[in-house]
């Protein structure tokens, strides 16, 4: 859903990640650049968005954040 490119993790990218998490709960962030720093950037994303870093597969990080409204939750997982 979201890609990290040449500008890295900017406020605009964090805002897009937060927006995507609210809409989908479970999202993928693909690293087009900064592949060597993907683990530290993923941890920063997790901390900044209050989401869980589910897994890093290749150059893709998967994040989960349950919907604030219980009736809108797509997954039965609580953090």
XYZ file of N, CA, C and O in Angstrom:
316
model
N 0.828 -1.188 0.000
C 0.000 0.000 0.000
C 0.873 1.252 0.000
O 0.584 2.198 -0.702
N 1.946 1.247 0.790
C 2.810 2.422 0.923
C 4.226 2.029 0.523
O 4.663 0.911 0.793
N 4.934 2.963 -0.108
C 6.311 2.705 -0.525
C 7.252 3.729 0.097
O 6.918 4.910 0.175
N 8.422 3.256 0.525
C 9.478 4.132 1.032
C 10.475 4.303 -0.108
O 11.111 3.341 -0.520
N 10.590 5.521 -0.618
C 11.467 5.790 -1.750
C 12.675 6.605 -1.367
O 13.148 6.558 -0.228
N 13.143 7.389 -2.309
C 14.398 8.119 -2.145
C 14.377 9.154 -1.033
O 15.419 9.510 -0.498
N 13.198 9.659 -0.658
C 13.121 10.660 0.403
C 13.043 10.039 1.795
O 13.054 10.750 2.792
N 12.912 8.728 1.857
C 12.902 8.055 3.148
C 11.587 8.226 3.885
O 10.540 8.447 3.294
N 11.667 8.137 5.182
C 10.487 8.222 6.046
C 10.221 9.686 6.376
O 10.838 10.260 7.264
N 9.296 10.281 5.662
C 8.945 11.684 5.874
C 7.632 11.767 6.644
O 6.945 10.752 6.850
N 7.262 12.967 7.043
C 5.982 13.178 7.727
C 4.820 12.784 6.818
O 3.838 12.227 7.276
N 4.950 13.055 5.520
C 3.895 12.700 4.565
C 3.742 11.184 4.467
O 2.616 10.672 4.403
N 4.845 10.468 4.474
C 4.793 9.005 4.410
C 4.172 8.453 5.692
O 3.325 7.559 5.639
N 4.557 8.982 6.832
C 3.960 8.541 8.101
C 2.456 8.811 8.130
O 1.683 7.978 8.609
N 2.042 9.964 7.597
C 0.620 10.288 7.553
C -0.123 9.302 6.658
O -1.231 8.857 6.989
N 0.474 8.944 5.526
C -0.139 7.970 4.616
C -0.235 6.592 5.272
O -1.241 5.895 5.125
N 0.789 6.207 6.014
C 0.770 4.923 6.722
C -0.342 4.921 7.768
O -1.108 3.961 7.869
N -0.442 5.986 8.523
C -1.485 6.097 9.552
C -2.874 6.028 8.912
O -3.765 5.318 9.393
N -3.062 6.730 7.818
C -4.337 6.729 7.098
C -4.667 5.322 6.574
O -5.797 4.855 6.679
N -3.668 4.651 6.039
C -3.865 3.295 5.510
C -4.192 2.306 6.618
O -5.023 1.412 6.433
N -3.548 2.447 7.768
C -3.837 1.570 8.903
C -5.273 1.754 9.388
O -5.944 0.786 9.744
N -5.761 2.991 9.396
C -7.141 3.234 9.817
C -8.129 2.604 8.851
O -9.165 2.092 9.258
N -7.789 2.621 7.572
C -8.698 2.084 6.555
C -8.640 0.562 6.448
O -9.653 -0.082 6.201
N -7.458 -0.016 6.634
C -7.280 -1.440 6.345
C -6.840 -2.303 7.526
O -6.901 -3.523 7.430
N -6.340 -1.719 8.582
C -5.798 -2.413 9.764
C -4.480 -3.132 9.482
O -3.547 -3.028 10.246
N -4.393 -3.873 8.407
C -3.189 -4.637 8.066
C -2.660 -4.103 6.736
O -3.373 -4.128 5.735
N -1.415 -3.589 6.749
C -0.860 -3.002 5.529
C 0.562 -3.487 5.284
O 1.228 -3.976 6.192
N 0.991 -3.296 4.048
C 2.371 -3.588 3.654
C 3.061 -2.279 3.306
O 2.468 -1.411 2.675
N 4.317 -2.175 3.713
C 5.150 -1.034 3.341
C 6.347 -1.592 2.595
O 7.104 -2.398 3.132
N 6.480 -1.178 1.340
C 7.562 -1.685 0.505
C 8.724 -0.697 0.500
O 8.533 0.509 0.339
N 9.932 -1.229 0.680
C 11.133 -0.420 0.672
C 11.760 -0.447 -0.715
O 12.337 -1.448 -1.119
N 11.615 0.664 -1.452
C 12.261 0.801 -2.751
C 13.703 1.259 -2.557
O 14.577 0.943 -3.358
N 13.918 2.040 -1.528
C 15.235 2.544 -1.130
C 15.417 2.219 0.359
O 14.511 1.723 0.998
N 16.558 2.534 0.914
C 16.848 2.343 2.346
C 16.655 0.889 2.772
O 16.218 0.599 3.884
N 16.983 -0.035 1.889
C 16.791 -1.453 2.172
C 17.664 -1.947 3.317
O 17.277 -2.841 4.058
N 18.819 -1.346 3.481
C 19.721 -1.737 4.576
C 19.190 -1.269 5.935
O 19.499 -1.866 6.958
N 18.415 -0.201 5.940
C 17.879 0.367 7.187
C 16.429 -0.030 7.443
O 15.773 0.528 8.314
N 15.894 -0.992 6.687
C 14.465 -1.314 6.776
C 14.038 -1.758 8.172
O 12.940 -1.431 8.608
N 14.877 -2.454 8.905
C 14.495 -2.899 10.244
C 14.341 -1.705 11.186
O 13.329 -1.592 11.880
N 15.308 -0.797 11.191
C 15.221 0.358 12.095
C 14.105 1.310 11.667
O 13.398 1.856 12.517
N 13.909 1.488 10.369
C 12.821 2.343 9.899
C 11.474 1.715 10.239
O 10.541 2.411 10.654
N 11.364 0.412 10.102
C 10.115 -0.291 10.439
C 9.787 -0.142 11.913
O 8.623 0.061 12.287
N 10.789 -0.232 12.772
C 10.565 -0.037 14.209
C 10.125 1.394 14.497
O 9.258 1.626 15.343
N 10.692 2.348 13.773
C 10.299 3.753 13.931
C 8.846 3.948 13.485
O 8.079 4.655 14.141
N 8.465 3.317 12.382
C 7.078 3.392 11.912
C 6.144 2.807 12.960
O 5.121 3.400 13.301
N 6.496 1.648 13.491
C 5.678 0.989 14.502
C 5.493 1.882 15.726
O 4.375 2.035 16.232
N 6.567 2.489 16.198
C 6.488 3.374 17.355
C 5.664 4.626 17.059
O 4.850 5.057 17.867
N 5.874 5.212 15.891
C 5.201 6.465 15.528
C 3.702 6.288 15.304
O 2.928 7.202 15.564
N 3.304 5.125 14.795
C 1.896 4.893 14.474
C 1.175 4.058 15.517
O -0.015 3.790 15.366
N 1.894 3.641 16.542
C 1.326 2.789 17.589
C 0.735 1.512 16.988
O -0.361 1.090 17.331
N 1.482 0.931 16.056
C 1.063 -0.305 15.395
C 2.071 -1.404 15.705
O 3.142 -1.146 16.246
N 1.701 -2.619 15.336
C 2.596 -3.755 15.543
C 3.288 -4.097 14.231
O 2.641 -4.189 13.188
N 4.600 -4.258 14.298
C 5.357 -4.748 13.156
C 5.169 -6.261 13.146
O 5.684 -6.965 14.007
N 4.406 -6.750 12.198
C 4.089 -8.175 12.143
C 5.290 -8.963 11.653
O 5.696 -9.952 12.266
N 5.863 -8.510 10.527
C 6.962 -9.252 9.929
C 7.601 -8.434 8.816
O 6.953 -7.606 8.201
N 8.868 -8.717 8.567
C 9.555 -8.169 7.404
C 9.881 -9.346 6.498
O 10.545 -10.293 6.913
N 9.365 -9.294 5.287
C 9.603 -10.340 4.301
C 10.281 -9.682 3.104
O 9.664 -8.880 2.405
N 11.538 -10.009 2.893
C 12.276 -9.360 1.812
C 12.385 -7.873 2.077
O 12.898 -7.457 3.108
N 11.872 -7.073 1.162
C 11.887 -5.621 1.318
C 10.493 -5.067 1.614
O 10.191 -3.918 1.298
N 9.662 -5.898 2.229
C 8.301 -5.497 2.573
C 8.076 -5.719 4.071
O 8.328 -6.799 4.592
N 7.598 -4.671 4.738
C 7.254 -4.764 6.159
C 5.730 -4.779 6.282
O 5.036 -4.043 5.573
N 5.224 -5.631 7.167
C 3.786 -5.753 7.379
C 3.458 -5.197 8.763
O 4.088 -5.579 9.753
N 2.461 -4.305 8.813
C 2.053 -3.661 10.059
C 0.580 -3.927 10.324
O -0.222 -4.040 9.400
N 0.238 -3.996 11.619
C -1.146 -4.210 12.033
C -1.506 -3.236 13.140
O -0.742 -3.035 14.087
N -2.684 -2.642 12.984
C -3.233 -1.779 14.033
C -4.748 -1.960 14.016
O -5.400 -1.642 13.015
N -5.326 -2.513 15.101
C -6.775 -2.749 15.102
C -7.555 -1.438 15.040
O -7.110 -0.413 15.546
N -8.705 -1.510 14.410
C -9.584 -0.355 14.317
C -10.002 0.081 15.720
O -10.183 -0.748 16.612
N -10.167 1.391 15.898
C -10.582 1.903 17.198
C -12.014 1.473 17.526
O -12.356 1.277 18.682
N -12.841 1.329 16.495
C -14.229 0.905 16.689
C -14.308 -0.609 16.514
O -14.001 -1.132 15.454
N -14.724 -1.269 17.557
C -14.737 -2.729 17.567
C -15.576 -3.321 16.433
O -15.211 -4.322 15.833
N -16.677 -2.683 16.097
C -17.547 -3.226 15.043
C -16.917 -3.125 13.644
O -17.333 -3.803 12.713
N -15.895 -2.298 13.502
C -15.215 -2.148 12.214
C -13.969 -3.032 12.090
O -13.330 -3.047 11.049
N -13.639 -3.762 13.127
C -12.443 -4.606 13.090
C -12.617 -5.756 12.119
O -13.624 -6.452 12.126
N -11.613 -5.940 11.296
C -11.645 -6.995 10.291
C -10.995 -8.267 10.818
O -11.223 -9.338 10.295
N -10.171 -8.125 11.827
C -9.439 -9.257 12.386
C -9.726 -9.341 13.879
O -9.895 -8.332 14.535
N -9.780 -10.519 14.429
C -10.097 -10.706 15.841
C -8.884 -10.695 16.735
O -8.812 -11.442 17.694
N -7.919 -9.840 16.423
C -6.679 -9.777 17.190
C -6.642 -8.458 17.949
O -6.855 -7.413 17.372
N -6.365 -8.506 19.217
C -6.208 -7.289 20.025
C -4.779 -7.175 20.481
O -4.137 -8.160 20.811
N -4.262 -5.976 20.500
C -2.881 -5.739 20.965
C -2.897 -5.079 22.319
O -3.712 -4.349 22.673
